[in-house]
């Protein structure tokens, strides 16, 4: 047998092996203990909240927040105040307001940060923060 013939047989065997693997299901599968790890939830359209919806969504609740300048936990009170604990900067207090479709947060003496309050189905986006509710 020549080296060229052996190489041809090797390539042919590899091609047949790959072809045999291609007869099953295709795509990437992620499993979790033998069951699918993908969600069966129906996607929710992104929704901009009005003031009443904002109050109902955050009053009396604690969230984990993610921002460009930090991460931590924040608790919103019904009286328009909040307290937060940043992972790096420590804790503090502030005020929040909702008027029409505008949402604003004021941290200490800094100027207010305002923007649209959105629900994406699994999180809220409030001004410059991504909020995920902490459920006990």
PDB file of C-alpha atoms in Angstrom, residues 10-119:
ATOM      1  CA  UNK A  10      -8.312   7.627   6.012  1.00  0.00           C
ATOM      2  CA  UNK A  11     -10.196  10.536   4.424  1.00  0.00           C
ATOM      3  CA  UNK A  12     -12.949   8.191   3.231  1.00  0.00           C
ATOM      4  CA  UNK A  13     -13.334   6.661   6.718  1.00  0.00           C
ATOM      5  CA  UNK A  14     -13.521  10.122   8.306  1.00  0.00           C
ATOM      6  CA  UNK A  15     -16.163  11.254   5.797  1.00  0.00           C
ATOM      7  CA  UNK A  16     -18.281   8.145   6.457  1.00  0.00           C
ATOM      8  CA  UNK A  17     -18.012   8.699  10.222  1.00  0.00           C
ATOM      9  CA  UNK A  18     -19.159  12.288   9.875  1.00  0.00           C
ATOM     10  CA  UNK A  19     -22.023  11.246   7.621  1.00  0.00           C
ATOM     11  CA  UNK A  20     -23.186   8.743  10.240  1.00  0.00           C
ATOM     12  CA  UNK A  21     -23.245  11.494  12.866  1.00  0.00           C
ATOM     13  CA  UNK A  22     -25.441  13.651  10.650  1.00  0.00           C
ATOM     14  CA  UNK A  23     -28.462  11.331  10.792  1.00  0.00           C
ATOM     15  CA  UNK A  24     -29.689  12.525  14.234  1.00  0.00           C
ATOM     16  CA  UNK A  25     -31.269  15.783  15.344  1.00  0.00           C
ATOM     17  CA  UNK A  26     -29.477  18.962  14.391  1.00  0.00           C
ATOM     18  CA  UNK A  27     -28.721  22.110  16.343  1.00  0.00           C
ATOM     19  CA  UNK A  28     -27.398  22.859  19.783  1.00  0.00           C
ATOM     20  CA  UNK A  29     -29.136  21.253  22.732  1.00  0.00           C
ATOM     21  CA  UNK A  30     -28.910  22.537  26.252  1.00  0.00           C
ATOM     22  CA  UNK A  31     -30.169  20.193  28.896  1.00  0.00           C
ATOM     23  CA  UNK A  32     -30.833  20.552  32.573  1.00  0.00           C
ATOM     24  CA  UNK A  33     -31.037  17.203  34.332  1.00  0.00           C
ATOM     25  CA  UNK A  34     -32.340  15.465  31.228  1.00  0.00           C
ATOM     26  CA  UNK A  35     -34.918  18.127  30.365  1.00  0.00           C
ATOM     27  CA  UNK A  36     -34.657  21.102  28.084  1.00  0.00           C
ATOM     28  CA  UNK A  37     -33.053  24.106  29.748  1.00  0.00           C
ATOM     29  CA  UNK A  38     -34.707  26.517  27.339  1.00  0.00           C
ATOM     30  CA  UNK A  39     -37.660  28.526  28.525  1.00  0.00           C
ATOM     31  CA  UNK A  40     -41.179  27.740  27.437  1.00  0.00           C
ATOM     32  CA  UNK A  41     -42.348  31.274  28.233  1.00  0.00           C
ATOM     33  CA  UNK A  42     -43.949  33.275  25.475  1.00  0.00           C
ATOM     34  CA  UNK A  43     -41.871  36.363  24.662  1.00  0.00           C
ATOM     35  CA  UNK A  44     -43.344  39.600  25.981  1.00  0.00           C
ATOM     36  CA  UNK A  45     -43.202  42.710  23.801  1.00  0.00           C
ATOM     37  CA  UNK A  46     -41.163  45.565  25.255  1.00  0.00           C
ATOM     38  CA  UNK A  47     -43.600  47.945  26.933  1.00  0.00           C
ATOM     39  CA  UNK A  48     -43.114  51.547  28.044  1.00  0.00           C
ATOM     40  CA  UNK A  49     -44.853  52.101  31.392  1.00  0.00           C
ATOM     41  CA  UNK A  50     -46.890  55.085  32.489  1.00  0.00           C
ATOM     42  CA  UNK A  51     -46.662  56.577  36.007  1.00  0.00           C
ATOM     43  CA  UNK A  52     -49.345  54.313  37.497  1.00  0.00           C
ATOM     44  CA  UNK A  53     -47.705  51.178  36.068  1.00  0.00           C
ATOM     45  CA  UNK A  54     -44.289  52.309  37.327  1.00  0.00           C
ATOM     46  CA  UNK A  55     -45.594  52.807  40.876  1.00  0.00           C
ATOM     47  CA  UNK A  56     -47.255  49.381  40.836  1.00  0.00           C
ATOM     48  CA  UNK A  57     -44.102  47.729  39.470  1.00  0.00           C
ATOM     49  CA  UNK A  58     -41.570  49.067  41.992  1.00  0.00           C
ATOM     50  CA  UNK A  59     -43.283  50.348  45.176  1.00  0.00           C
ATOM     51  CA  UNK A  60     -42.303  48.256  48.178  1.00  0.00           C
ATOM     52  CA  UNK A  61     -40.018  45.967  46.184  1.00  0.00           C
ATOM     53  CA  UNK A  62     -36.304  45.202  46.077  1.00  0.00           C
ATOM     54  CA  UNK A  63     -34.370  44.764  42.850  1.00  0.00           C
ATOM     55  CA  UNK A  64     -30.900  43.805  41.768  1.00  0.00           C
ATOM     56  CA  UNK A  65     -29.654  46.600  39.531  1.00  0.00           C
ATOM     57  CA  UNK A  66     -27.011  46.763  36.842  1.00  0.00           C
ATOM     58  CA  UNK A  67     -25.687  50.101  35.601  1.00  0.00           C
ATOM     59  CA  UNK A  68     -22.687  51.278  33.639  1.00  0.00           C
ATOM     60  CA  UNK A  69     -21.270  52.740  36.873  1.00  0.00           C
ATOM     61  CA  UNK A  70     -22.136  49.961  39.327  1.00  0.00           C
ATOM     62  CA  UNK A  71     -24.221  47.002  40.463  1.00  0.00           C
ATOM     63  CA  UNK A  72     -26.102  46.229  43.635  1.00  0.00           C
ATOM     64  CA  UNK A  73     -29.506  46.156  45.260  1.00  0.00           C
ATOM     65  CA  UNK A  74     -32.166  48.852  45.520  1.00  0.00           C
ATOM     66  CA  UNK A  75     -35.441  49.016  47.461  1.00  0.00           C
ATOM     67  CA  UNK A  76     -38.149  51.422  46.292  1.00  0.00           C
ATOM     68  CA  UNK A  77     -40.589  52.819  48.860  1.00  0.00           C
ATOM     69  CA  UNK A  78     -44.140  53.969  48.071  1.00  0.00           C
ATOM     70  CA  UNK A  79     -43.321  57.480  49.354  1.00  0.00           C
ATOM     71  CA  UNK A  80     -40.902  58.089  46.442  1.00  0.00           C
ATOM     72  CA  UNK A  81     -37.714  57.317  48.355  1.00  0.00           C
ATOM     73  CA  UNK A  82     -35.277  54.475  47.824  1.00  0.00           C
ATOM     74  CA  UNK A  83     -32.228  52.968  49.471  1.00  0.00           C
ATOM     75  CA  UNK A  84     -29.460  51.145  47.677  1.00  0.00           C
ATOM     76  CA  UNK A  85     -26.383  49.090  48.399  1.00  0.00           C
ATOM     77  CA  UNK A  86     -23.796  49.194  45.614  1.00  0.00           C
ATOM     78  CA  UNK A  87     -21.368  46.274  45.386  1.00  0.00           C
ATOM     79  CA  UNK A  88     -18.358  48.633  45.328  1.00  0.00           C
ATOM     80  CA  UNK A  89     -19.437  52.130  46.381  1.00  0.00           C
ATOM     81  CA  UNK A  90     -21.500  51.208  49.423  1.00  0.00           C
ATOM     82  CA  UNK A  91     -24.984  52.335  50.361  1.00  0.00           C
ATOM     83  CA  UNK A  92     -27.070  55.443  49.990  1.00  0.00           C
ATOM     84  CA  UNK A  93     -30.528  56.877  49.596  1.00  0.00           C
ATOM     85  CA  UNK A  94     -32.385  58.789  46.924  1.00  0.00           C
ATOM     86  CA  UNK A  95     -35.742  59.788  45.476  1.00  0.00           C
ATOM     87  CA  UNK A  96     -37.741  58.503  42.546  1.00  0.00           C
ATOM     88  CA  UNK A  97     -40.623  60.072  40.646  1.00  0.00           C
ATOM     89  CA  UNK A  98     -42.931  59.016  37.856  1.00  0.00           C
ATOM     90  CA  UNK A  99     -44.834  61.575  35.802  1.00  0.00           C
ATOM     91  CA  UNK A 100     -46.634  60.536  32.648  1.00  0.00           C
ATOM     92  CA  UNK A 101     -44.189  58.259  30.878  1.00  0.00           C
ATOM     93  CA  UNK A 102     -41.091  59.862  32.414  1.00  0.00           C
ATOM     94  CA  UNK A 103     -39.250  58.146  35.264  1.00  0.00           C
ATOM     95  CA  UNK A 104     -36.558  59.952  37.296  1.00  0.00           C
ATOM     96  CA  UNK A 105     -34.109  58.911  40.005  1.00  0.00           C
ATOM     97  CA  UNK A 106     -32.044  61.264  42.146  1.00  0.00           C
ATOM     98  CA  UNK A 107     -29.054  59.811  44.006  1.00  0.00           C
ATOM     99  CA  UNK A 108     -28.060  62.078  46.897  1.00  0.00           C
ATOM    100  CA  UNK A 109     -27.221  65.571  45.626  1.00  0.00           C
ATOM    101  CA  UNK A 110     -26.600  64.533  42.015  1.00  0.00           C
ATOM    102  CA  UNK A 111     -28.916  65.850  39.280  1.00  0.00           C
ATOM    103  CA  UNK A 112     -31.900  63.609  38.423  1.00  0.00           C
ATOM    104  CA  UNK A 113     -31.462  60.818  35.891  1.00  0.00           C
ATOM    105  CA  UNK A 114     -34.611  60.594  33.804  1.00  0.00           C
ATOM    106  CA  UNK A 115     -35.800  58.349  31.046  1.00  0.00           C
ATOM    107  CA  UNK A 116     -38.409  55.877  29.914  1.00  0.00           C
ATOM    108  CA  UNK A 117     -39.354  52.993  32.223  1.00  0.00           C
ATOM    109  CA  UNK A 118     -39.629  49.785  30.195  1.00  0.00           C
ATOM    110  CA  UNK A 119     -40.640  46.213  30.852  1.00  0.00           C
TER     111      UNK A 119
END
